[in-house]
Amino acid sequence: MINPKNLILYITFFQIIVNINCQQYVPKGRVFHTSTLIGTRIYYLGGQNNESLLTNDFFYLDISKSFNKTKDSLPFVNVTLGGSVPRHYGAATTVFGKSKNSIFFFSGDIGALQNTIQLIYTLDTTQSPLTWKNMAVSENEVERRRFLSAVTDNNNNVYLFGGGGGGKFGDTQYIRYNTTNIFDSTKNIWTHGTIDNTLLKREGHTATFLPDTSEIVYIGGCGNNGLIDITNAHVYDTINDKWNKWETKNSPEQRCQHTAVLTNDDRIIVFGGANALKSPVENYYVVLNVKTREWYHGNETIIEAPYRGHTATFYNNYMFIAFGQGTTQQASNDVLIYKIGDYANFTEVDYYNRVDTTPFKDNILIGTTILSIIVVGFIGFIIHKYNKSKQMKGMKPPIDTICTP
Ligand SMILES: *[C@@H]1O[C@H](CO)[C@@H](O)[C@H](O)[C@H]1NC(C)=O
Ligand SMILES: *[C@@H]1O[C@H](CO)[C@@H](O)[C@H](O)[C@H]1NC(C)=O
Ligand SMILES: *[C@@H]1O[C@H](CO)[C@@H](O)[C@H](O)[C@H]1NC(C)=O
Ligand SMILES: *[C@@H]1O[C@H](CO)[C@@H](O)[C@H](O)[C@H]1NC(C)=O
Ligand SMILES: *[C@@H]1O[C@H](CO)[C@@H](O)[C@H](O)[C@H]1NC(C)=O
Ligand SMILES: *[C@@H]1O[C@H](CO)[C@@H](O)[C@H](O)[C@H]1NC(C)=O
């Protein structure tokens, strides 16, 4: 006979196990989602899931504690919401607000590329329950687009640059942009940045804000005539509303739909990307030294990592590469962890160690850009949808082309 006391113990123990299993949220694989770092939470939103459906899933990876991927499941937490954003892919998010606690969400493709009603949402992560609030913007002020970039400067201005979309209602072409929409989140005012005549229209590029100089470094992407030059990077000076060109040394392969993060010592780590043939670039891990404008090339070959539609988040010398499309996976459900070394040295690790701290600058909240291409099946779906609803307001023009180099 089992001692009743033990029985209770067994039951309690069993319940704990069941509870733990039930509570651990395991997100589906996805591509073209966004990631936003606030404090020690990396918030993930939306994207196209591994069954080719658009999502508005919202959850975070808790990096307030160490974890070991080999032993435990990733510490994801599903966020309970009061209100959500439309299901989408290819949107852009950035952090803003006085204490950098809010997320600014812009656009993406919601299955209609000319819909300007459900365009912008904000969420204050300190409020409960968390609620995405729709921000009204006057018609024709900002056009819906996908694969653009969003960053916030030191004065809480949000810069939306580039991207591709359907233009205004009635336009029948797929349009790429070279415009910058600036949102002053303190005064609630929209303006446009100046346009340099040589500024090619692009999508699938990255934007990295340099807090020390208030410049935004734009890297790569694809334009109407192929990949964008990576050797002469376009840099936007937010203080003087002026474009500059950085001539860089030892530049890597041109690429599109890669990610970029800024390290504490002013290096921009570019990860992944698709080449002109839409295949993975050869060198996944390349680093631009902002001070010398010299590129370093990774010291290891990366295999089995996503190259597009992933996100990259940097925290305490770790880089988290989340989800995305790889050569063997259409929509990964994994988070790869890279421990960042000097130059372009790095090591892929299966753990995150919270105490590995290095001086950490506040606000390394580099806007996360979502860069991507849709999978073939989805294009079919969209074209089908478009054909079915040509007459309807808010639909999209034919997507001829996703970055045809
Ligand atoms: C998508 O992910 C879910 C959960 O991770 C899994 O059960 C399902 O088999 C996946 N589907 C495809 C098409 O990979
Ligand atoms: C992570 O867990 C695996 C399996 O238990 C173990 O071999 C490895 O040493 C652990 N890594 C760290 C950094 O603790
Ligand atoms: C995650 O949270 C959302 C919003 O609160 C909810 O609708 C959804 O069912 C949750 N998903 C899981 C798997 O718990
Ligand atoms: C940039 O966009 C403007 C406005 O659409 C356009 O007039 C100009 O030709 C574009 N520049 C390039 C190099 O495409
Ligand atoms: C690359 O650099 C990392 C970090 O410095 C180091 O741990 C690793 O051994 C290096 N790999 C190679 C192949 O040199
Ligand atoms: C990192 O890379 C540089 C240049 O590629 C090399 O000189 C240095 O020894 C490497 N450091 C480590 C720790 O691997």
Coordinates of C-alpha atoms and ligand atoms in Angstrom, one line a residue:
M1 CA 0.0 0.0 0.0
I2 CA 1.2 3.5 -0.8
N3 CA 1.4 5.7 2.2
P4 CA -1.3 8.4 1.8
K5 CA 1.2 11.1 2.7
N6 CA 3.5 10.0 -0.1
L7 CA 0.5 9.7 -2.5
I8 CA -0.2 13.4 -1.9
L9 CA 3.4 14.2 -2.5
Y10 CA 3.3 12.3 -5.7
I11 CA 0.2 14.0 -6.8
T12 CA 1.6 17.4 -6.0
F13 CA 4.8 16.7 -7.8
F14 CA 2.9 15.4 -10.8
Q15 CA 0.8 18.5 -10.8
I16 CA 3.9 20.8 -10.7
I17 CA 5.3 18.9 -13.7
V18 CA 2.0 19.2 -15.6
N19 CA 1.8 22.9 -14.7
I20 CA 5.3 23.6 -15.9
N21 CA 4.6 21.9 -19.1
C22 CA 1.3 23.7 -19.6
Q23 CA 2.7 27.1 -18.9
Q24 CA 5.7 27.0 -21.1
Y25 CA 4.7 28.8 -24.2
V26 CA 6.3 27.4 -27.4
P27 CA 5.8 29.7 -30.3
K28 CA 5.4 28.4 -33.8
G29 CA 8.2 28.9 -36.3
R30 CA 7.8 32.2 -38.3
V31 CA 9.4 34.6 -40.7
F32 CA 9.2 38.3 -41.2
H33 CA 8.2 39.0 -37.6
T34 CA 9.6 41.9 -35.6
S35 CA 11.7 41.9 -32.4
T36 CA 11.9 44.7 -29.9
L37 CA 14.1 44.8 -26.8
I38 CA 12.8 46.5 -23.7
G39 CA 14.7 46.0 -20.5
T40 CA 15.4 42.3 -20.3
R41 CA 12.5 41.2 -22.6
I42 CA 12.8 40.6 -26.3
Y43 CA 9.2 41.1 -27.6
Y44 CA 8.4 39.2 -30.7
L45 CA 5.4 40.1 -32.8
G46 CA 3.6 38.7 -35.9
G47 CA 5.1 37.3 -39.0
Q48 CA 4.1 34.5 -41.2
N49 CA 4.0 31.2 -39.4
N50 CA 5.3 27.8 -40.6
E51 CA 1.9 27.1 -42.1
S52 CA 2.1 30.3 -44.3
L53 CA -0.5 32.1 -42.2
L54 CA -0.1 35.7 -41.1
T55 CA -0.1 36.1 -37.4
N56 CA -0.3 38.7 -34.7
D57 CA 1.2 36.5 -32.0
F58 CA 2.9 38.6 -29.3
F59 CA 5.3 37.1 -26.8
Y60 CA 8.7 37.7 -25.3
L61 CA 11.9 35.9 -24.5
D62 CA 12.8 36.5 -20.9
I63 CA 16.5 37.3 -20.7
S64 CA 16.5 38.4 -17.1
K65 CA 17.8 35.0 -16.1
S66 CA 20.4 32.6 -17.5
F67 CA 19.2 29.6 -19.4
N68 CA 20.7 26.6 -21.2
K69 CA 19.0 25.7 -24.4
T70 CA 20.2 22.1 -24.3
K71 CA 18.6 21.4 -21.0
D72 CA 15.5 23.7 -20.8
S73 CA 13.1 25.0 -23.3
L74 CA 13.5 28.7 -24.3
P75 CA 11.9 31.0 -21.7
F76 CA 9.2 32.4 -23.9
V77 CA 6.2 34.1 -22.3
N78 CA 2.9 34.5 -24.1
V79 CA 1.6 38.0 -23.6
T80 CA -2.0 38.4 -22.5
L81 CA -3.5 41.3 -24.5
G82 CA -6.2 43.8 -24.2
G83 CA -6.1 44.6 -27.9
S84 CA -4.0 43.5 -30.8
V85 CA -2.6 44.6 -34.2
P86 CA -3.8 43.1 -37.5
R87 CA -2.1 39.9 -38.6
H88 CA 0.8 40.8 -40.7
Y89 CA 4.4 40.2 -41.9
G90 CA 7.2 42.6 -42.9
A91 CA 6.4 45.3 -40.4
A92 CA 8.9 47.5 -38.5
T93 CA 9.0 48.2 -34.8
T94 CA 11.1 50.5 -32.6
V95 CA 11.2 51.6 -29.0
F96 CA 10.2 55.0 -27.9
G97 CA 8.9 57.0 -25.0
K98 CA 10.4 58.9 -22.1
S99 CA 11.7 55.8 -20.4
K100 CA 11.9 53.8 -23.6
N101 CA 9.1 51.5 -22.5
S102 CA 6.8 51.7 -25.5
I103 CA 6.8 50.0 -28.8
F104 CA 6.0 51.8 -32.0
F105 CA 4.6 49.4 -34.7
F106 CA 4.4 50.4 -38.3
S107 CA 2.5 48.7 -41.1
G108 CA 3.8 45.7 -42.9
D109 CA 1.6 43.7 -45.2
I110 CA -1.8 42.7 -43.8
G111 CA -3.0 41.2 -47.0
A112 CA -3.9 44.7 -48.2
L113 CA -1.1 47.1 -49.1
Q114 CA -3.2 50.2 -49.5
N115 CA -5.1 50.2 -46.3
T116 CA -4.1 53.2 -44.2
I117 CA -6.5 52.7 -41.3
Q118 CA -4.7 49.9 -39.4
L119 CA -1.3 51.3 -40.1
I120 CA 0.3 52.4 -36.8
Y121 CA 0.0 51.0 -33.3
T122 CA 1.7 51.7 -30.0
L123 CA 2.0 49.7 -26.8
D124 CA 3.2 50.9 -23.4
T125 CA 4.8 47.8 -21.8
T126 CA 4.3 49.2 -18.3
Q127 CA 0.5 49.1 -18.6
S128 CA -1.8 46.3 -17.7
P129 CA -3.3 44.6 -19.6
L130 CA -1.0 45.3 -22.5
T131 CA -3.0 46.9 -25.3
W132 CA -2.0 47.9 -28.8
K133 CA -3.5 51.3 -29.5
N134 CA -4.2 52.4 -33.0
M135 CA -2.7 55.7 -33.9
A136 CA -4.6 57.8 -36.4
V137 CA -2.7 59.5 -39.1
S138 CA -4.1 61.8 -41.7
E139 CA -4.6 60.1 -45.1
N140 CA -1.7 60.5 -47.5
E141 CA 0.7 61.4 -44.7
V142 CA 2.3 58.0 -44.6
E143 CA 1.9 55.1 -47.0
R144 CA 1.7 51.5 -46.0
R145 CA 4.8 49.5 -46.8
R146 CA 6.7 46.4 -45.8
F147 CA 10.4 45.6 -45.4
L148 CA 11.2 49.1 -44.3
S149 CA 13.2 50.2 -41.3
A150 CA 12.2 52.0 -38.1
V151 CA 14.6 53.6 -35.6
T152 CA 14.2 56.1 -32.8
D153 CA 16.7 58.9 -32.1
N154 CA 17.8 60.4 -28.7
N155 CA 14.9 62.8 -28.8
N156 CA 12.1 60.3 -29.4
N157 CA 11.7 61.0 -33.1
V158 CA 10.9 57.8 -35.1
Y159 CA 12.4 57.5 -38.6
L160 CA 10.7 55.2 -41.1
F161 CA 12.7 54.8 -44.2
G162 CA 12.2 52.9 -47.5
G163 CA 10.2 49.8 -47.9
G164 CA 7.9 48.6 -50.6
G165 CA 4.1 48.9 -51.0
G166 CA 1.1 49.6 -53.0
G167 CA 1.2 53.4 -53.0
K168 CA -2.0 55.3 -52.8
F169 CA -5.4 53.8 -53.5
G170 CA -5.7 53.5 -57.2
D171 CA -2.0 52.9 -57.9
T172 CA -1.5 49.6 -59.7
Q173 CA 2.3 49.3 -59.4
Y174 CA 4.4 47.8 -56.6
I175 CA 6.4 50.8 -55.4
R176 CA 9.7 51.0 -53.5
Y177 CA 10.4 54.1 -51.5
N178 CA 13.4 56.3 -50.8
T179 CA 11.4 58.6 -48.4
T180 CA 11.9 59.1 -44.7
N181 CA 8.8 59.7 -42.6
I182 CA 9.7 61.3 -39.3
F183 CA 7.3 61.1 -36.3
D184 CA 8.0 63.4 -33.4
S185 CA 6.5 61.3 -30.6
T186 CA 6.7 64.1 -28.1
K187 CA 4.8 66.7 -30.2
N188 CA 2.8 64.2 -32.2
I189 CA 3.9 65.6 -35.5
W190 CA 4.7 63.9 -38.8
T191 CA 7.3 65.4 -41.2
H192 CA 9.5 64.2 -44.1
G193 CA 13.2 64.0 -44.1
T194 CA 15.1 65.5 -47.1
I195 CA 15.6 63.3 -50.1
D196 CA 19.1 63.0 -51.7
N197 CA 18.8 62.7 -55.5
T198 CA 21.1 59.7 -55.5
L199 CA 19.1 57.9 -52.8
L200 CA 17.9 54.7 -54.5
K201 CA 14.5 53.4 -53.5
R202 CA 14.9 50.3 -51.5
E203 CA 13.5 47.6 -49.2
G204 CA 15.0 44.8 -47.1
H205 CA 17.8 47.1 -45.9
T206 CA 18.8 47.7 -42.3
A207 CA 18.9 50.9 -40.2
T208 CA 21.2 51.3 -37.3
F209 CA 21.0 54.4 -35.1
L210 CA 24.3 55.6 -33.6
P211 CA 23.4 57.3 -30.3
D212 CA 26.8 59.2 -30.1
T213 CA 26.5 61.0 -33.4
S214 CA 22.7 60.8 -34.0
E215 CA 23.3 59.3 -37.4
I216 CA 21.4 56.4 -39.0
V217 CA 23.5 53.9 -41.0
Y218 CA 21.6 52.2 -43.8
I219 CA 23.1 49.0 -45.1
G220 CA 22.2 47.0 -48.1
G221 CA 18.7 46.1 -49.3
C222 CA 17.2 45.7 -52.8
G223 CA 16.2 48.3 -55.2
N224 CA 14.3 48.5 -58.5
N225 CA 17.5 47.5 -60.3
G226 CA 19.0 44.9 -58.0
L227 CA 21.0 44.9 -54.7
I228 CA 21.9 48.2 -53.2
D229 CA 25.6 49.1 -53.0
I230 CA 27.1 48.2 -49.6
T231 CA 30.5 49.8 -50.1
N232 CA 29.2 53.3 -50.1
A233 CA 26.7 53.2 -47.3
H234 CA 24.1 55.9 -47.0
V235 CA 24.1 57.6 -43.7
Y236 CA 21.4 60.0 -42.5
D237 CA 22.4 62.8 -40.1
T238 CA 19.3 63.3 -38.0
I239 CA 20.5 66.6 -36.5
N240 CA 21.1 68.4 -39.8
D241 CA 18.6 66.5 -41.9
K242 CA 21.4 65.6 -44.3
W243 CA 22.5 62.5 -46.2
N244 CA 26.2 61.5 -46.3
K245 CA 28.0 58.6 -48.0
W246 CA 30.4 56.5 -46.1
E247 CA 33.0 54.9 -48.3
T248 CA 33.8 51.6 -46.5
K249 CA 36.9 49.3 -46.8
N250 CA 36.9 45.6 -47.4
S251 CA 33.1 45.4 -47.9
P252 CA 31.4 42.1 -48.0
E253 CA 28.9 40.7 -50.6
Q254 CA 25.9 42.9 -51.2
R255 CA 22.8 41.6 -49.5
C256 CA 19.1 42.0 -48.8
Q257 CA 16.9 41.0 -45.9
H258 CA 19.8 40.7 -43.5
T259 CA 19.8 42.1 -39.9
A260 CA 22.0 44.6 -38.2
V261 CA 22.8 45.3 -34.5
L262 CA 25.1 47.8 -32.8
T263 CA 27.7 46.6 -30.3
N264 CA 28.8 48.6 -27.2
D265 CA 32.0 49.4 -29.0
D266 CA 30.5 50.8 -32.1
R267 CA 30.6 47.9 -34.5
I268 CA 27.6 47.0 -36.6
I269 CA 27.1 43.2 -36.9
V270 CA 25.3 42.3 -40.1
F271 CA 23.9 38.8 -40.0
G272 CA 22.6 36.8 -43.0
G273 CA 21.0 38.2 -46.1
A274 CA 20.0 37.0 -49.5
N275 CA 22.2 37.6 -52.6
A276 CA 21.2 38.5 -56.1
L277 CA 20.0 35.0 -56.7
K278 CA 17.9 35.1 -53.6
S279 CA 20.2 32.5 -52.0
P280 CA 22.0 32.9 -48.7
V281 CA 25.1 35.1 -48.9
E282 CA 28.4 33.3 -48.4
N283 CA 29.6 35.2 -45.4
Y284 CA 26.7 35.3 -42.9
Y285 CA 28.6 37.3 -40.2
V286 CA 30.2 40.5 -41.2
V287 CA 31.0 43.5 -39.1
L288 CA 31.4 47.2 -39.9
N289 CA 33.6 49.2 -37.6
V290 CA 31.8 52.5 -37.4
K291 CA 34.9 54.5 -36.4
T292 CA 37.3 53.2 -39.1
R293 CA 34.6 52.3 -41.6
E294 CA 36.3 49.0 -42.2
W295 CA 34.5 45.7 -42.6
Y296 CA 35.7 42.5 -40.8
H297 CA 34.6 39.1 -42.0
G298 CA 33.5 36.3 -39.7
N299 CA 36.0 33.8 -38.4
E300 CA 33.7 30.8 -38.7
T301 CA 31.5 29.3 -41.3
I302 CA 27.8 29.3 -40.2
I303 CA 25.6 26.5 -41.2
E304 CA 22.0 25.8 -40.4
A305 CA 21.2 29.4 -39.5
P306 CA 18.4 31.5 -40.9
Y307 CA 19.5 34.0 -43.6
R308 CA 16.3 36.1 -44.1
G309 CA 13.1 36.9 -42.3
H310 CA 14.9 36.5 -39.0
T311 CA 15.5 39.2 -36.3
A312 CA 18.6 40.0 -34.4
T313 CA 18.7 41.5 -30.9
F314 CA 21.9 42.5 -29.1
Y315 CA 22.2 42.4 -25.3
N316 CA 25.3 42.2 -23.2
N317 CA 27.5 40.8 -25.9
Y318 CA 25.0 38.2 -26.9
M319 CA 23.2 38.3 -30.2
F320 CA 19.9 36.5 -30.4
I321 CA 18.9 35.4 -33.9
A322 CA 15.3 34.5 -33.8
F323 CA 13.2 32.4 -36.2
G324 CA 13.5 33.2 -40.0
Q325 CA 14.1 31.2 -43.1
G326 CA 17.1 28.9 -43.5
T327 CA 18.3 26.7 -46.2
T328 CA 16.7 23.7 -44.6
Q329 CA 13.8 25.4 -42.8
Q330 CA 11.1 27.5 -44.3
A331 CA 10.2 29.0 -40.9
S332 CA 12.5 28.2 -38.0
N333 CA 11.1 28.1 -34.4
D334 CA 14.5 28.4 -32.8
V335 CA 16.5 31.2 -31.3
L336 CA 20.3 31.0 -32.0
I337 CA 22.6 32.6 -29.5
Y338 CA 25.9 34.1 -30.5
K339 CA 28.5 35.3 -28.1
I340 CA 30.1 38.3 -29.6
G341 CA 33.9 38.6 -29.6
D342 CA 36.2 41.4 -30.9
Y343 CA 36.5 42.2 -34.7
A344 CA 34.3 39.6 -36.4
N345 CA 35.0 36.9 -33.9
F346 CA 32.0 35.1 -32.4
T347 CA 31.0 31.7 -31.0
E348 CA 27.6 30.1 -31.3
V349 CA 26.6 28.9 -27.8
D350 CA 23.6 27.0 -26.4
Y351 CA 23.3 29.1 -23.3
Y352 CA 22.7 32.6 -22.2
N353 CA 24.6 33.7 -19.0
R354 CA 23.0 36.7 -17.4
V355 CA 26.2 37.5 -15.3
D356 CA 28.4 37.8 -18.4
T357 CA 27.9 41.5 -18.1
T358 CA 29.9 44.2 -19.9
P359 CA 29.3 47.9 -19.6
F360 CA 25.9 48.3 -21.2
K361 CA 24.8 51.5 -22.7
D362 CA 21.2 52.3 -22.1
N363 CA 18.9 52.4 -25.1
I364 CA 20.7 50.0 -27.3
L365 CA 17.3 49.7 -28.7
I366 CA 18.3 49.7 -32.2
G367 CA 15.1 49.6 -34.2
T368 CA 14.6 46.2 -35.4
T369 CA 13.9 45.9 -39.0
I370 CA 12.1 43.2 -40.6
L371 CA 13.3 42.2 -43.8
S372 CA 12.1 39.6 -46.0
I373 CA 10.5 38.0 -48.9
I374 CA 7.4 36.0 -49.0
V375 CA 7.3 32.3 -49.8
V376 CA 6.0 31.3 -53.1
G377 CA 2.8 29.8 -51.9
F378 CA 1.9 33.0 -50.2
I379 CA 2.5 35.1 -53.3
G380 CA 0.1 32.8 -55.1
F381 CA -2.4 33.4 -52.3
I382 CA -2.0 37.2 -52.6
I383 CA -2.3 37.3 -56.3
H384 CA -5.4 35.1 -56.1
K385 CA -6.8 37.4 -53.4
Y386 CA -5.9 40.5 -55.5
N387 CA -7.5 39.1 -58.6
K388 CA -10.6 38.3 -56.6
S389 CA -10.9 41.7 -55.1
K390 CA -9.5 44.1 -57.7
Q391 CA -12.5 46.4 -57.2
M392 CA -12.2 46.6 -53.5
K393 CA -10.8 49.5 -51.7
G394 CA -7.7 48.9 -49.7
M395 CA -6.3 46.0 -51.7
K396 CA -2.9 45.8 -53.1
P397 CA -1.5 46.2 -56.6
P398 CA 0.1 43.1 -58.2
I399 CA 3.2 42.1 -56.4
D400 CA 5.2 41.7 -59.5
T401 CA 8.3 41.2 -57.8
I402 CA 9.9 40.8 -54.6
C403 CA 13.2 42.3 -55.0
T404 CA 14.1 41.3 -58.4
P405 CA 17.7 42.0 -58.8
Ligands
LIG1 C1 4.4 24.2 -37.4 O1 4.8 24.3 -36.0 C2 4.0 23.5 -35.2 C3 4.3 23.8 -33.7 O2 5.7 24.0 -33.6 C4 4.1 22.0 -35.6 O3 3.3 21.2 -34.8 C5 3.7 21.9 -37.1 O4 4.0 20.6 -37.5 C6 4.6 22.8 -37.9 N1 4.1 22.8 -39.3 C7 4.9 22.8 -40.4 C8 4.2 22.8 -41.7 O5 6.1 22.8 -40.2
LIG2 C1 24.0 23.0 -21.0 O1 23.4 21.8 -20.8 C2 24.1 20.7 -21.4 C3 23.3 19.4 -21.2 O2 22.9 19.2 -19.9 C4 25.5 20.6 -20.8 O3 26.2 19.6 -21.4 C5 26.2 22.0 -21.0 O4 27.5 21.9 -20.3 C6 25.4 23.1 -20.4 N1 26.0 24.4 -20.7 C7 26.3 25.3 -19.8 C8 27.0 26.5 -20.2 O5 26.0 25.1 -18.6
LIG3 C1 -1.5 33.8 -26.0 O1 -2.1 35.0 -25.6 C2 -3.1 35.4 -26.5 C3 -3.6 36.8 -26.1 O2 -3.9 36.9 -24.8 C4 -4.2 34.3 -26.5 O3 -5.3 34.7 -27.4 C5 -3.7 33.0 -26.9 O4 -4.6 32.0 -26.8 C6 -2.5 32.6 -26.1 N1 -1.8 31.4 -26.7 C7 -1.5 30.4 -25.9 C8 -0.9 29.3 -26.7 O5 -1.6 30.3 -24.7
LIG4 C1 13.8 59.2 -54.7 O1 12.4 59.4 -54.6 C2 12.0 60.6 -55.3 C3 10.5 60.8 -54.9 O2 9.8 59.7 -55.2 C4 12.2 60.5 -56.8 O3 11.8 61.7 -57.4 C5 13.7 60.2 -57.0 O4 13.9 60.0 -58.4 C6 14.1 59.0 -56.2 N1 15.5 58.9 -56.4 C7 16.1 57.8 -56.9 C8 17.6 57.7 -57.1 O5 15.4 56.8 -57.3
LIG5 C1 36.3 32.7 -33.5 O1 36.4 33.7 -32.4 C2 35.8 33.2 -31.2 C3 35.7 34.4 -30.2 O2 36.9 35.1 -30.1 C4 36.6 32.0 -30.7 O3 36.1 31.6 -29.5 C5 36.6 30.9 -31.7 O4 37.4 29.9 -31.3 C6 37.1 31.5 -33.1 N1 37.0 30.4 -34.1 C7 37.9 30.2 -35.0 C8 37.6 29.1 -36.0 O5 39.0 30.7 -35.0
LIG6 C1 39.8 38.1 -33.5 O1 40.1 38.4 -34.9 C2 41.2 39.1 -35.1 C3 41.3 39.6 -36.6 O2 40.5 38.8 -37.4 C4 42.4 38.4 -34.7 O3 43.6 39.1 -34.9 C5 42.3 38.0 -33.2 O4 43.3 37.2 -32.7 C6 40.9 37.3 -32.9 N1 40.7 37.2 -31.5 C7 40.3 36.1 -30.9 C8 40.1 36.1 -29.4 O5 40.0 35.1 -31.5

